[in-house]
Coordinates of C-alpha atoms in Angstrom, one line a residue:
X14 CA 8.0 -5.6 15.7
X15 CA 4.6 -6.4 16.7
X16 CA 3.4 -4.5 14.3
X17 CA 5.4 -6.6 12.0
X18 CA 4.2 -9.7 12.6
X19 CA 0.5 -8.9 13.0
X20 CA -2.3 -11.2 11.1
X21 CA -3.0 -8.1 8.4
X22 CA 0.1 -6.9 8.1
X23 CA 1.5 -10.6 7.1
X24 CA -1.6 -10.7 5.1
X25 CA -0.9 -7.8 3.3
X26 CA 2.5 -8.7 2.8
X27 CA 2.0 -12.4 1.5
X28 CA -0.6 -10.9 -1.0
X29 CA 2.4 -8.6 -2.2
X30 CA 4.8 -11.4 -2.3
X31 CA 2.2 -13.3 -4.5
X32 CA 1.6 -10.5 -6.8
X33 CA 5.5 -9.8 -7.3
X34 CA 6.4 -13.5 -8.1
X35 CA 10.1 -13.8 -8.7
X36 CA 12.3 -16.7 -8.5
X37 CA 13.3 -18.9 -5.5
X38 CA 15.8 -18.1 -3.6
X39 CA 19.0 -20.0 -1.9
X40 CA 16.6 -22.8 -0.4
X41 CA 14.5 -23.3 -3.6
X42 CA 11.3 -22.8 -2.1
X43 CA 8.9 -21.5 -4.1
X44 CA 6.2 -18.5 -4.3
X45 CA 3.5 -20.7 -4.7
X46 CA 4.7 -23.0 -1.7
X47 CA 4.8 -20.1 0.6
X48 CA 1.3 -20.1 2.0
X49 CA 1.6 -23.9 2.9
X50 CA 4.9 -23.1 4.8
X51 CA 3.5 -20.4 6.7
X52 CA 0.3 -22.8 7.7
X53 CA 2.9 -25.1 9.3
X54 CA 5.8 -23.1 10.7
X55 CA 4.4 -19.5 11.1
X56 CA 4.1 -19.6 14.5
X57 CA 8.0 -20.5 15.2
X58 CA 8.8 -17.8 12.7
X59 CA 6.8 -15.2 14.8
X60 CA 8.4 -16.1 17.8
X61 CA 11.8 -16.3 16.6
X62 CA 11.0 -12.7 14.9
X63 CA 9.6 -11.4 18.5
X64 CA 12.6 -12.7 20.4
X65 CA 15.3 -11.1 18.0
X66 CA 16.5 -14.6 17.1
X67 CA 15.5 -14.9 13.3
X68 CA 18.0 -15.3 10.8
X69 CA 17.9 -14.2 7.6
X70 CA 19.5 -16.6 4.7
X71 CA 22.0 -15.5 1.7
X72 CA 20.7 -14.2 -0.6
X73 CA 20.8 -15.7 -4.4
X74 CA 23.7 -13.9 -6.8
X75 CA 21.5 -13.3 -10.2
X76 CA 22.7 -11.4 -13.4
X77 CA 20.3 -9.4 -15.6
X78 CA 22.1 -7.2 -18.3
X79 CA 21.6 -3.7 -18.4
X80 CA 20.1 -1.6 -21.0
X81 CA 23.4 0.1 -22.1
X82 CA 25.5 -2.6 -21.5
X83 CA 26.7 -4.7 -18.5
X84 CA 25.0 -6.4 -16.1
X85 CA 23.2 -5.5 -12.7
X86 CA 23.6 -7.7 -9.7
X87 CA 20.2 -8.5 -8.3
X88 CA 20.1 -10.2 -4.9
X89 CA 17.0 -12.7 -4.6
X90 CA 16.5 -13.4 -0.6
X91 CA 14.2 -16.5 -0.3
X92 CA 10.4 -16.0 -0.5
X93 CA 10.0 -16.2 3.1
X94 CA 12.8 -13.5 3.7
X95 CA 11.1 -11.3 1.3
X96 CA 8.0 -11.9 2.6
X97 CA 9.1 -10.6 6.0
X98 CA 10.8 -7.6 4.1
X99 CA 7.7 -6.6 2.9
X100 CA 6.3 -6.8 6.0
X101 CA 8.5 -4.4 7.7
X102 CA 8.6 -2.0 4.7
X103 CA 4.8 -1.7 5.4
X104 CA 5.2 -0.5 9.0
X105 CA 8.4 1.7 7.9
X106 CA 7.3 3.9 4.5
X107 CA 4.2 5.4 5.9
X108 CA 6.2 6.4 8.7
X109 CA 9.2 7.2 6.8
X110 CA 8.6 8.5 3.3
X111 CA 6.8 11.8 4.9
X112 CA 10.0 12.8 5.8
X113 CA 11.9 12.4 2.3
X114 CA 12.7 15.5 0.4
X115 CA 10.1 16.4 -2.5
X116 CA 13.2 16.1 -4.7
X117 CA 13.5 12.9 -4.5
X118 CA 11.2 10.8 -7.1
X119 CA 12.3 6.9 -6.6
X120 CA 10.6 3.9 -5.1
X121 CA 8.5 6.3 -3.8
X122 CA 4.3 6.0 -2.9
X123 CA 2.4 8.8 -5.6
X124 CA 5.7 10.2 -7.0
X125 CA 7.3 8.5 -10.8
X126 CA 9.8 8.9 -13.0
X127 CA 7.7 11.4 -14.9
X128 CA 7.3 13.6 -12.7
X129 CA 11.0 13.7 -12.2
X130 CA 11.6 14.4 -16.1
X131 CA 8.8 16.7 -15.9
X132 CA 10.1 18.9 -12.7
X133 CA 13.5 18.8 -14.9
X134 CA 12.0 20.2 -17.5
X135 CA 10.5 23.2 -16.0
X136 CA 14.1 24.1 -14.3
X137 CA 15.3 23.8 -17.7
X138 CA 12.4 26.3 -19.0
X139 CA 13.5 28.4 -16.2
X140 CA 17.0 29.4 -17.4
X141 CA 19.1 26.7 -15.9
X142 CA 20.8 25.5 -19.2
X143 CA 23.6 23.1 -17.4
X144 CA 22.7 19.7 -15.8
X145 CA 25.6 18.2 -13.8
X146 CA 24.9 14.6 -14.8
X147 CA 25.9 12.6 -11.6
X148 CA 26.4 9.0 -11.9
X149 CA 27.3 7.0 -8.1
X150 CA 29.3 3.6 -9.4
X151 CA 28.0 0.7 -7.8
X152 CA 25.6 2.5 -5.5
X153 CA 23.6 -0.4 -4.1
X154 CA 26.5 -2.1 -3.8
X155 CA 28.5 0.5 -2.3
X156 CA 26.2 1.6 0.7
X157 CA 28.1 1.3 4.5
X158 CA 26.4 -0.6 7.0
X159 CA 27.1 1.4 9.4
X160 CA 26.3 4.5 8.4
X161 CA 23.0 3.8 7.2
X162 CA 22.2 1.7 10.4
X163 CA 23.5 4.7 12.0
X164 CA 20.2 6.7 10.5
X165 CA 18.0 3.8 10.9
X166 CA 18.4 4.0 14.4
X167 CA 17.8 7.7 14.3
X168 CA 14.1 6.4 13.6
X169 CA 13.5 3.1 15.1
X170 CA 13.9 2.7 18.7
X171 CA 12.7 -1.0 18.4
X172 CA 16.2 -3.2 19.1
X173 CA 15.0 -6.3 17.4
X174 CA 13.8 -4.2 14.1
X175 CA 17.2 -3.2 14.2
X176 CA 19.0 -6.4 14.8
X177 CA 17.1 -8.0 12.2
X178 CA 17.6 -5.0 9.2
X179 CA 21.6 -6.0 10.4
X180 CA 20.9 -9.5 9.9
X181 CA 19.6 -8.8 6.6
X182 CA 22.4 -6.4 5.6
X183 CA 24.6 -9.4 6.5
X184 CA 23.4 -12.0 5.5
X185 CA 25.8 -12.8 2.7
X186 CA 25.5 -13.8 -1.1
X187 CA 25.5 -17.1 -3.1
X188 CA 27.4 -17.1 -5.9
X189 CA 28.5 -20.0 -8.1
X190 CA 27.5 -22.2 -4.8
X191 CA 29.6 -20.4 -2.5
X192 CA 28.3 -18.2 0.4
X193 CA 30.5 -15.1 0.2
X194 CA 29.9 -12.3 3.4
X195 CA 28.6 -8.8 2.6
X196 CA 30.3 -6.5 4.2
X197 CA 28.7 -3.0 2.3
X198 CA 25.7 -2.3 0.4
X199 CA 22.2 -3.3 0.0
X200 CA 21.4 -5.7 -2.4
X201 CA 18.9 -5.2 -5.3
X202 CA 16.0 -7.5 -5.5
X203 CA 14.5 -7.3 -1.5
X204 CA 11.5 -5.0 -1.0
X205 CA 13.3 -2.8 1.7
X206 CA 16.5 -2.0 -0.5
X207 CA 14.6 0.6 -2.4
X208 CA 13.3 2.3 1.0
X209 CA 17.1 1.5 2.5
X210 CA 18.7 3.5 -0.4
X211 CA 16.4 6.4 -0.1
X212 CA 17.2 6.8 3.6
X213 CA 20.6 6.9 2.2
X214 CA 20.6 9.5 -0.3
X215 CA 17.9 11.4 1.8
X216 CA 21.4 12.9 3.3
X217 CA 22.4 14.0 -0.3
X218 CA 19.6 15.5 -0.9
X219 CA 19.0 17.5 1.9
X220 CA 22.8 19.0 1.1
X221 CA 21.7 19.9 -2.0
X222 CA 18.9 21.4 -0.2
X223 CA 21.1 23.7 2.1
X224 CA 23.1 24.8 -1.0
X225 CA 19.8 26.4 -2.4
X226 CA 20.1 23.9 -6.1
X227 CA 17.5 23.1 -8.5
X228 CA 17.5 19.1 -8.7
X229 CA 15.7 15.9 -9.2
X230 CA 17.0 12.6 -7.7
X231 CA 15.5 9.2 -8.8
X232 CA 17.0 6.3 -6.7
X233 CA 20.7 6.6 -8.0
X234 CA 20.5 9.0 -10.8
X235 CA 21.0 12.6 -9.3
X236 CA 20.5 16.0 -12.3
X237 CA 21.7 19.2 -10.9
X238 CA 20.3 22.3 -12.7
X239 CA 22.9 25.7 -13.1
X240 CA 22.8 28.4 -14.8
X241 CA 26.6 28.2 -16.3
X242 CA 29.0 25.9 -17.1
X243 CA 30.9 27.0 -14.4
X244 CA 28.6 27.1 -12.0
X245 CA 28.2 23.1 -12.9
X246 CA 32.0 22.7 -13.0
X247 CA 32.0 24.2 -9.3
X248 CA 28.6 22.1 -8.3
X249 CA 30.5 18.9 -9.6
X250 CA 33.4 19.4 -7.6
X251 CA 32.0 20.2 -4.3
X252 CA 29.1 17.2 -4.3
X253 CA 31.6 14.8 -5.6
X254 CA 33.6 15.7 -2.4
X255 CA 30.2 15.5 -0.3
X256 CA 29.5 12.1 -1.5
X257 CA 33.0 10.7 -1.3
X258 CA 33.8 11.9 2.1
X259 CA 30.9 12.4 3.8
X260 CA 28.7 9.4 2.6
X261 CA 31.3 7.1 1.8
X262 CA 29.7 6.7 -1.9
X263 CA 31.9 6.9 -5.2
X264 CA 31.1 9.3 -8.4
X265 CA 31.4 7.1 -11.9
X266 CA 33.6 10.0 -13.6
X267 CA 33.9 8.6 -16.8
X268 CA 29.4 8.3 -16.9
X269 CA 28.6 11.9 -15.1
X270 CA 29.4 15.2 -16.8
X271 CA 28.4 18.8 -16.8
X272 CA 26.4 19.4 -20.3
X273 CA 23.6 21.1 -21.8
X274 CA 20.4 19.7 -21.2
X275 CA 20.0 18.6 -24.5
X276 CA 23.4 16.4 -24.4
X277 CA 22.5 14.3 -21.7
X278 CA 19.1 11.8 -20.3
X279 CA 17.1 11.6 -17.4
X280 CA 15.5 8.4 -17.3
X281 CA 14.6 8.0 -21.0
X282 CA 14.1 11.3 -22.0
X283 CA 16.4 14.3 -22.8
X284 CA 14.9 17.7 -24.1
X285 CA 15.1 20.3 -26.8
X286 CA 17.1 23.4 -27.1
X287 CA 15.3 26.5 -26.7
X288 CA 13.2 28.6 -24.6
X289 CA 10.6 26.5 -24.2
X290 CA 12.5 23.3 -23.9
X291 CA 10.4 20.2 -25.2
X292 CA 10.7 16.3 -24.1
X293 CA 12.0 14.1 -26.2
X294 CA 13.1 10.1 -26.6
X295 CA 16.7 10.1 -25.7
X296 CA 18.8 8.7 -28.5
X297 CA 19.8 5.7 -26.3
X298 CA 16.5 4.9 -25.5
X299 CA 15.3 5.0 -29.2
X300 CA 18.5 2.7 -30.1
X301 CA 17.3 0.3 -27.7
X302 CA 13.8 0.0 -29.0
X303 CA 14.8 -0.5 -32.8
X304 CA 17.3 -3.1 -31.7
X305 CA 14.4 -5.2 -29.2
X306 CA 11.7 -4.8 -32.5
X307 CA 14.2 -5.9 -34.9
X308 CA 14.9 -8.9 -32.2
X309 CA 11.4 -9.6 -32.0
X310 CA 10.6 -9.6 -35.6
X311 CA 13.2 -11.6 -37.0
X312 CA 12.9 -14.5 -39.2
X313 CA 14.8 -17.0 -37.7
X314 CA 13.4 -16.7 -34.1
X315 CA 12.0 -20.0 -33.4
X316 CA 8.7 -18.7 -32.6
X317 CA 5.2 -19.2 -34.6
X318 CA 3.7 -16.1 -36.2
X319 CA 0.9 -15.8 -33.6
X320 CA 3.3 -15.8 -30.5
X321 CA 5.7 -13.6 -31.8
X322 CA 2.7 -10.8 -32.3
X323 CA 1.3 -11.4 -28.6
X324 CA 5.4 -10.6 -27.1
X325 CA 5.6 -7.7 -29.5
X326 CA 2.2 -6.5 -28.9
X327 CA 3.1 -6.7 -25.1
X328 CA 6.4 -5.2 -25.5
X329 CA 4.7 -2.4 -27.6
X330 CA 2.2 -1.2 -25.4
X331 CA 4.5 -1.3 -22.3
X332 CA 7.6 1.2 -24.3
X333 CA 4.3 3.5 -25.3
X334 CA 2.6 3.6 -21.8
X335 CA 6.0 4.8 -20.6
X336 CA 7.5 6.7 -23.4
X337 CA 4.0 8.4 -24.5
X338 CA 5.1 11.1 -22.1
X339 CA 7.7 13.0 -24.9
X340 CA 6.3 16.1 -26.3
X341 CA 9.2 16.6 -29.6
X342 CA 7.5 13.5 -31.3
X343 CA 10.9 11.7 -32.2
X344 CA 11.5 10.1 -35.9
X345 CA 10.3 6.4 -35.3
X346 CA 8.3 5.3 -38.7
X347 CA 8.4 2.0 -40.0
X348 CA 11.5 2.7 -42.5
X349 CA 13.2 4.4 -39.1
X350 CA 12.3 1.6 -36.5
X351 CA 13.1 -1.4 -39.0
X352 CA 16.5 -0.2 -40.3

């Protein structure tokens, strides 16, 4: 913990806090009022962090909607509770993410979602024509306390580090202006959920590990690679049950599957058929960006011609800087993206 509260560490954090931006939390306050409530009440908070006694508050219940449909629940702690979660995830991750298997590709220093697809594709190139496509329902909100303070204190000996990771565990929800409790999983929207869930599905991972498969894991999303379809109907079975039972999880049925390569995504991407299996723009992925250009480029947005060619512009060069990495170059010309 002293290593948590130290000058640069704060100093680092607050800097990362800035950066980030994001909304206020259940108290209101502010990013940009953070620095200005640290010069006046910083020393308390130290000492209350020191002696075990801080409290995290609830964190704030905010809808975004997903991609393919849905929404995700973000929790937004308050600025000053993130800031101290970014503060401990900078003493945890060096020591932690050394440790994390080389399969795993999320939230994680020097590693990306390309690589992922990439690794993918040369077990595909390899011979192993069946994924097993495995989709955990609700992880973040799904994760027992327990258990994964259980492996926390497998690596932290400090008992206020671990009475304050409880606290924020606990710390409830605000919905609708009504606290609720949380009794399970770990929010999305603190910095130390990402690290939190890896610790988690570390577990998985290293079962996967003992069993001698060929897989990439990126935060949730979990490809198995086979060499037959009943191999993957076997694989599908047996890590359901490991995931169930032993981590306390649940497999989405109806979204995971055992498929051909070519039938299913990893994170944007899907590949060819063949022996030398190409990337390519998965057709979801392509749906989704005809359907944000046509939003952007409608006539009856309320938007002058000048700003609506800066947000596409932006939106443009962010879809290529990610989706530049395909190989198969998919059909997107003007007549395809506009129709």
């Amino acid at each position: 913990m002293e290593e948590v509260v130290s000058s640069e560490n704060v100093k680092k954090a607050l800097q990362r806090v800035r950066r980030n931006r994001g909304g206020p939390g259940v108290d209101g306050m502010r990013v940009q009022e953070l620095s200005d409530h640290l010069r006046d009440h910083w020393p308390e908070i130290r000492e209350q962090l020191l002696s075990g006694e801080y409290r995290p508050q609830p964190v704030h219940r905010v809808e975004i909607p997903k991609p393919g449909g849905g929404v995700r629940k973000l929790g937004v702690p308050t600025v000053l509770d993130r800031l101290i979660q970014q503060a401990i995830l900078q003493v945890l991750q060096p020591r932690w993410d050394p440790t994390f298997s080389e399969h795993s590709y999320g939230f994680r220093p020097g590693r990306s979602a390309h690589q992922a697809v990439a690794q993918a594709q040369q077990y595909v190139a390899e011979g192993h024509a069946w994924v097993v496509d495995l989709d955990l329902e609700k992880f973040f909100d799904r994760v027992n306390h327990d258990q994964l303070m259980a492996r926390v204190a497998q690596r932290v000996e400090d008992k206020r580090l671990l009475k304050l990771l409880r606290a924020f565990l606990n710390a409830g929800v605000m919905e609708n202006g009504l606290v609720g409790p949380t009794t399970e999983g770990t929010p999305q929207g603190g910095p130390l959920s990402p690290l939190l869930s890896n610790l988690v599905l570390d577990a998985l991972d290293r079962e996967l590990e003992r069993r001698g498969h060929c897989f990439v894991r990126y935060a949730d999303d979990c490809n198995v690679y086979v060499k037959s379809e009943r191999a993957g109907h076997r694989v599908m079975k047996s890590v359901t049950r490991f995931v169930e039972k032993k981590l306390k999880l649940k497999v989405n049925r109806a979204k995971s599957a055992v498929a051909r390569p070519v039938k299913r995504s990893l994170l944007g991407f899907s590949f060819t058929d063949g022996d030398e299996p190409r990337r390519r723009i998965s057709p979801s992925a392509r749906a989704r960006f005809k359907k944000r250009v046509r939003e952007l480029t409608r006539r009856n947005r309320s938007v002058n011609l000048e700003q609506r060619i800066v947000v596409l512009s932006r939106y443009l060069r962010g879809w290529i800087q990610y989706y530049g990495f395909w190989c198969a170059r998919p059909s997107l010309g003007e007549e395809d993206v506009m129709s």
